Amino acid sequence: MSTVRGARERARIEVTAAIKDEAKKQLMAEGAAKLSLRAVARELGMASSALYRYFPSRDELLTALIVDAYDSVGETAEAAHRAARAEAATHVARWIAVTRAVREWALAHPHEYALIYGSPVPGYTAPQATIGPASRVGLVLIAVVADAYRTDGLALPPLADDLRAEADRMVAEFAPGLPPQAAPPLIAAWSQLFGLISFEVFGQFHRVVEDREAFFREAVTELARTVGLLGGGAARRPARTAGS
């Protein structure tokens, strides 16, 4: 790579970061619905036409911010899982470590959290590029349950007949290797986790829950039970046969 080309790429990275930083300030002050490329350009002392070379539309800038937020919370969940596994923590302890890390990220980044888990932005449709980053936290939760299934088994109730086809689809798409009865409670726990966090971030627990750390820990421990992490043994992985 030539020196000139390297300098240009560094400059582009720096300008892109500055644009995103200013856009985040707008999110904090005005909300995502009022994000304006012209306002971002004005605050940075750039011509609008120059900013469009980096982000041709408001939606592309929004997408970049959304992907960054999903990646940030995803990396936080993944790091918590790695640390818990390195400590040889129990599967329940791993689940709690991951969920607490996600909550702590949300409380530290309420505006980014609101961007990805709050009200939809009017006129914006998320593109395919957001799907992978958006899946990262869910995949960590699946990994915790899958590890438990492989080693200790899961304590799960029988699957309702009318949910069988949907559970088979869920497992095939999101959690191959898990038994079908694991999928519905996992999806429910994932949604309930973000319901708990959203109530706290958006103020719905005001004057209702005071010790929110203790409340959250108890709630996610109960979620661990619903996904089969407490008790073990009812839905074990089939034993390997000779030659398999």
Tab-separated table of C-alpha atoms in Angstrom:
chain	number	residue	atom	x	y	z
A	1	MET	CA	0.000	0.000	0.000
A	2	SER	CA	1.395	3.431	-0.932
A	3	THR	CA	1.927	6.103	1.695
A	4	VAL	CA	-0.635	8.378	-0.001
A	5	ARG	CA	-3.257	5.655	-0.182
A	6	GLY	CA	-2.665	4.711	3.441
A	7	ALA	CA	-3.050	8.333	4.534
A	8	ARG	CA	-6.303	8.646	2.575
A	9	GLU	CA	-7.732	5.514	4.148
A	10	ARG	CA	-6.789	6.701	7.621
A	11	ALA	CA	-8.409	10.038	6.904
A	12	ARG	CA	-11.579	8.338	5.694
A	13	ILE	CA	-11.719	6.212	8.851
A	14	GLU	CA	-11.271	9.310	11.013
A	15	VAL	CA	-13.953	11.304	9.169
A	16	THR	CA	-16.360	8.352	9.273
A	17	ALA	CA	-15.843	8.074	13.035
A	18	ALA	CA	-16.405	11.810	13.462
A	19	ILE	CA	-19.656	11.619	11.488
A	20	LYS	CA	-20.891	8.735	13.620
A	21	ASP	CA	-19.919	10.521	16.836
A	22	GLU	CA	-21.841	13.630	15.824
A	23	ALA	CA	-24.807	11.526	14.765
A	24	LYS	CA	-24.810	9.875	18.203
A	25	LYS	CA	-24.930	13.329	19.793
A	26	GLN	CA	-27.988	14.069	17.681
A	27	LEU	CA	-29.577	10.817	18.799
A	28	MET	CA	-29.062	11.837	22.419
A	29	ALA	CA	-30.470	15.325	21.870
A	30	GLU	CA	-33.249	14.768	19.339
A	31	GLY	CA	-33.835	11.041	18.863
A	32	ALA	CA	-33.322	8.887	15.785
A	33	ALA	CA	-36.398	10.188	13.971
A	34	LYS	CA	-34.842	13.663	13.725
A	35	LEU	CA	-31.386	12.572	12.596
A	36	SER	CA	-30.325	14.896	9.779
A	37	LEU	CA	-27.310	14.574	7.506
A	38	ARG	CA	-27.344	18.321	6.913
A	39	ALA	CA	-27.265	19.003	10.642
A	40	VAL	CA	-24.397	16.536	11.114
A	41	ALA	CA	-22.464	18.173	8.276
A	42	ARG	CA	-23.100	21.635	9.712
A	43	GLU	CA	-21.822	20.681	13.159
A	44	LEU	CA	-18.684	19.153	11.633
A	45	GLY	CA	-18.067	22.133	9.368
A	46	MET	CA	-18.490	19.977	6.272
A	47	ALA	CA	-20.404	20.622	3.093
A	48	SER	CA	-23.417	18.331	2.810
A	49	SER	CA	-22.110	17.091	-0.525
A	50	ALA	CA	-18.869	15.997	1.170
A	51	LEU	CA	-20.726	14.064	3.858
A	52	TYR	CA	-22.786	12.264	1.213
A	53	ARG	CA	-19.573	10.648	-0.046
A	54	TYR	CA	-19.424	8.805	3.275
A	55	PHE	CA	-23.133	8.203	3.854
A	56	PRO	CA	-25.318	8.798	0.792
A	57	SER	CA	-28.524	8.910	2.861
A	58	ARG	CA	-29.855	9.241	6.370
A	59	ASP	CA	-30.832	5.571	6.274
A	60	GLU	CA	-27.285	4.467	5.504
A	61	LEU	CA	-25.991	6.464	8.464
A	62	LEU	CA	-28.723	5.003	10.669
A	63	THR	CA	-27.807	1.510	9.513
A	64	ALA	CA	-24.158	2.102	10.392
A	65	LEU	CA	-25.130	3.286	13.881
A	66	ILE	CA	-27.487	0.339	14.344
A	67	VAL	CA	-24.863	-2.189	13.254
A	68	ASP	CA	-22.310	-0.588	15.586
A	69	ALA	CA	-24.739	-0.778	18.517
A	70	TYR	CA	-25.648	-4.413	17.857
A	71	ASP	CA	-21.975	-5.301	17.484
A	72	SER	CA	-21.109	-3.508	20.702
A	73	VAL	CA	-23.707	-5.287	22.839
A	74	GLY	CA	-22.931	-8.545	21.022
A	75	GLU	CA	-19.225	-8.254	21.774
A	76	THR	CA	-20.089	-7.540	25.414
A	77	ALA	CA	-22.216	-10.700	25.656
A	78	GLU	CA	-19.568	-12.808	23.923
A	79	ALA	CA	-16.814	-11.508	26.212
A	80	ALA	CA	-18.902	-12.303	29.304
A	81	HIS	CA	-19.510	-15.828	28.018
A	82	ARG	CA	-15.813	-16.414	27.299
A	83	ALA	CA	-14.846	-15.183	30.761
A	84	ALA	CA	-17.450	-17.381	32.482
A	85	ARG	CA	-16.337	-20.439	30.511
A	86	ALA	CA	-12.689	-19.737	31.335
A	87	GLU	CA	-13.628	-19.730	35.015
A	88	ALA	CA	-15.406	-23.087	34.567
A	89	ALA	CA	-18.594	-21.477	35.835
A	90	THR	CA	-21.787	-23.499	35.947
A	91	HIS	CA	-24.195	-23.154	33.049
A	92	VAL	CA	-26.561	-21.117	35.191
A	93	ALA	CA	-23.701	-18.833	36.222
A	94	ARG	CA	-22.758	-18.386	32.553
A	95	TRP	CA	-26.347	-17.471	31.714
A	96	ILE	CA	-26.457	-14.924	34.524
A	97	ALA	CA	-23.065	-13.482	33.538
A	98	VAL	CA	-24.172	-12.947	29.943
A	99	THR	CA	-27.531	-11.434	30.824
A	100	ARG	CA	-26.003	-9.118	33.424
A	101	ALA	CA	-23.397	-7.960	30.911
A	102	VAL	CA	-26.144	-7.106	28.418
A	103	ARG	CA	-28.058	-5.174	31.094
A	104	GLU	CA	-24.941	-3.265	32.135
A	105	TRP	CA	-24.244	-2.356	28.509
A	106	ALA	CA	-27.800	-1.078	28.089
A	107	LEU	CA	-27.612	1.071	31.218
A	108	ALA	CA	-24.272	2.500	30.098
A	109	HIS	CA	-25.502	3.141	26.522
A	110	PRO	CA	-29.205	4.027	26.821
A	111	HIS	CA	-29.396	5.947	23.541
A	112	GLU	CA	-27.761	3.184	21.527
A	113	TYR	CA	-30.027	0.694	23.288
A	114	ALA	CA	-33.068	2.778	22.384
A	115	LEU	CA	-31.929	2.880	18.761
A	116	ILE	CA	-31.934	-0.927	18.445
A	117	TYR	CA	-34.590	-1.984	20.959
A	118	GLY	CA	-36.806	1.077	21.221
A	119	SER	CA	-39.536	2.418	18.962
A	120	PRO	CA	-39.027	1.912	15.205
A	121	VAL	CA	-37.692	4.952	13.350
A	122	PRO	CA	-40.442	6.319	11.049
A	123	GLY	CA	-39.672	5.688	7.390
A	124	TYR	CA	-36.684	3.441	8.089
A	125	THR	CA	-36.524	-0.226	7.110
A	126	ALA	CA	-33.557	-2.159	8.435
A	127	PRO	CA	-31.580	-3.902	5.670
A	128	GLN	CA	-30.175	-7.428	5.660
A	129	ALA	CA	-26.858	-6.076	6.924
A	130	THR	CA	-28.351	-5.663	10.404
A	131	ILE	CA	-29.464	-9.292	10.813
A	132	GLY	CA	-26.079	-10.815	11.653
A	133	PRO	CA	-25.144	-8.189	14.259
A	134	ALA	CA	-28.660	-8.323	15.742
A	135	SER	CA	-28.308	-12.085	16.244
A	136	ARG	CA	-25.155	-12.003	18.345
A	137	VAL	CA	-26.716	-11.820	21.810
A	138	GLY	CA	-29.256	-14.498	20.957
A	139	LEU	CA	-26.527	-16.779	19.645
A	140	VAL	CA	-24.627	-16.447	22.911
A	141	LEU	CA	-27.728	-17.461	24.878
A	142	ILE	CA	-28.176	-20.436	22.545
A	143	ALA	CA	-24.520	-21.381	23.076
A	144	VAL	CA	-24.987	-21.431	26.849
A	145	VAL	CA	-27.981	-23.757	26.534
A	146	ALA	CA	-26.261	-25.928	23.916
A	147	ASP	CA	-23.234	-26.402	26.189
A	148	ALA	CA	-25.548	-27.483	28.991
A	149	TYR	CA	-27.389	-29.909	26.714
A	150	ARG	CA	-24.155	-31.540	25.592
A	151	THR	CA	-22.807	-31.988	29.107
A	152	ASP	CA	-25.574	-32.109	31.708
A	153	GLY	CA	-28.801	-32.242	29.728
A	154	LEU	CA	-31.761	-29.900	30.023
A	155	ALA	CA	-34.815	-30.052	32.277
A	156	LEU	CA	-37.634	-29.226	29.857
A	157	PRO	CA	-41.352	-30.066	29.828
A	158	PRO	CA	-42.836	-31.993	26.899
A	159	LEU	CA	-43.567	-29.975	23.789
A	160	ALA	CA	-47.212	-29.216	22.994
A	161	ASP	CA	-48.365	-30.991	19.845
A	162	ASP	CA	-49.611	-27.796	18.198
A	163	LEU	CA	-46.166	-26.211	18.630
A	164	ARG	CA	-44.159	-29.128	17.238
A	165	ALA	CA	-43.842	-27.871	13.652
A	166	GLU	CA	-42.894	-24.369	14.760
A	167	ALA	CA	-40.348	-25.700	17.251
A	168	ASP	CA	-38.804	-27.918	14.563
A	169	ARG	CA	-38.462	-24.865	12.315
A	170	MET	CA	-36.924	-22.766	15.091
A	171	VAL	CA	-34.326	-25.406	15.934
A	172	ALA	CA	-33.444	-25.934	12.279
A	173	GLU	CA	-32.976	-22.195	11.696
A	174	PHE	CA	-31.521	-20.930	14.971
A	175	ALA	CA	-30.315	-23.768	17.166
A	176	PRO	CA	-29.329	-26.914	15.277
A	177	GLY	CA	-28.359	-29.703	17.622
A	178	LEU	CA	-30.837	-28.775	20.330
A	179	PRO	CA	-34.046	-30.735	20.912
A	180	PRO	CA	-37.205	-29.064	19.557
A	181	GLN	CA	-38.614	-28.492	23.032
A	182	ALA	CA	-35.666	-26.203	23.815
A	183	ALA	CA	-36.503	-23.649	21.132
A	184	PRO	CA	-39.781	-22.056	22.342
A	185	PRO	CA	-38.551	-21.356	25.893
A	186	LEU	CA	-35.272	-19.987	24.504
A	187	ILE	CA	-37.084	-17.541	22.219
A	188	ALA	CA	-39.393	-16.578	25.083
A	189	ALA	CA	-36.447	-16.042	27.458
A	190	TRP	CA	-34.630	-13.917	24.875
A	191	SER	CA	-37.674	-11.670	24.480
A	192	GLN	CA	-38.285	-11.514	28.239
A	193	LEU	CA	-34.665	-10.566	28.864
A	194	PHE	CA	-34.990	-7.507	26.675
A	195	GLY	CA	-38.394	-6.756	28.166
A	196	LEU	CA	-36.796	-6.611	31.619
A	197	ILE	CA	-33.968	-4.417	30.376
A	198	SER	CA	-36.296	-2.129	28.423
A	199	PHE	CA	-38.537	-1.570	31.445
A	200	GLU	CA	-35.477	-0.458	33.400
A	201	VAL	CA	-33.859	1.645	30.675
A	202	PHE	CA	-37.097	3.400	29.728
A	203	GLY	CA	-38.225	4.077	33.290
A	204	GLN	CA	-41.176	1.720	33.694
A	205	PHE	CA	-39.766	0.369	36.970
A	206	HIS	CA	-39.846	3.805	38.613
A	207	ARG	CA	-41.382	3.478	42.085
A	208	VAL	CA	-42.090	-0.187	41.370
A	209	VAL	CA	-38.700	-1.914	41.634
A	210	GLU	CA	-36.095	-0.264	43.857
A	211	ASP	CA	-33.358	-2.914	44.155
A	212	ARG	CA	-33.138	-3.495	40.429
A	213	GLU	CA	-29.886	-5.446	40.476
A	214	ALA	CA	-31.309	-8.057	42.856
A	215	PHE	CA	-34.610	-8.109	40.984
A	216	PHE	CA	-32.859	-8.632	37.650
A	217	ARG	CA	-30.682	-11.425	38.981
A	218	GLU	CA	-33.680	-13.265	40.374
A	219	ALA	CA	-35.619	-12.769	37.141
A	220	VAL	CA	-32.857	-14.074	34.870
A	221	THR	CA	-32.250	-17.002	37.212
A	222	GLU	CA	-35.891	-17.901	36.696
A	223	LEU	CA	-35.372	-17.550	32.938
A	224	ALA	CA	-32.462	-19.996	33.262
A	225	ARG	CA	-34.882	-22.481	34.802
A	226	THR	CA	-37.391	-22.027	31.984
A	227	VAL	CA	-34.757	-22.841	29.339
A	228	GLY	CA	-33.828	-26.005	31.224
A	229	LEU	CA	-30.615	-24.982	32.953
A	230	LEU	CA	-31.753	-25.897	36.436
A	231	GLY	CA	-32.280	-29.541	37.288
A	232	GLY	CA	-30.850	-31.155	34.143
A	233	GLY	CA	-31.458	-34.617	32.797
A	234	ALA	CA	-34.932	-34.485	31.261
A	235	ALA	CA	-33.806	-33.832	27.711
A	236	ARG	CA	-30.359	-35.300	27.351
A	237	ARG	CA	-28.417	-35.432	24.144
A	238	PRO	CA	-28.660	-38.923	22.622
A	239	ALA	CA	-25.628	-41.041	23.463
A	240	ARG	CA	-23.152	-41.710	20.674
A	241	THR	CA	-23.244	-45.195	19.251
A	242	ALA	CA	-20.170	-47.173	18.257
A	243	GLY	CA	-18.669	-45.791	15.059
A	244	SER	CA	-20.688	-42.538	15.193
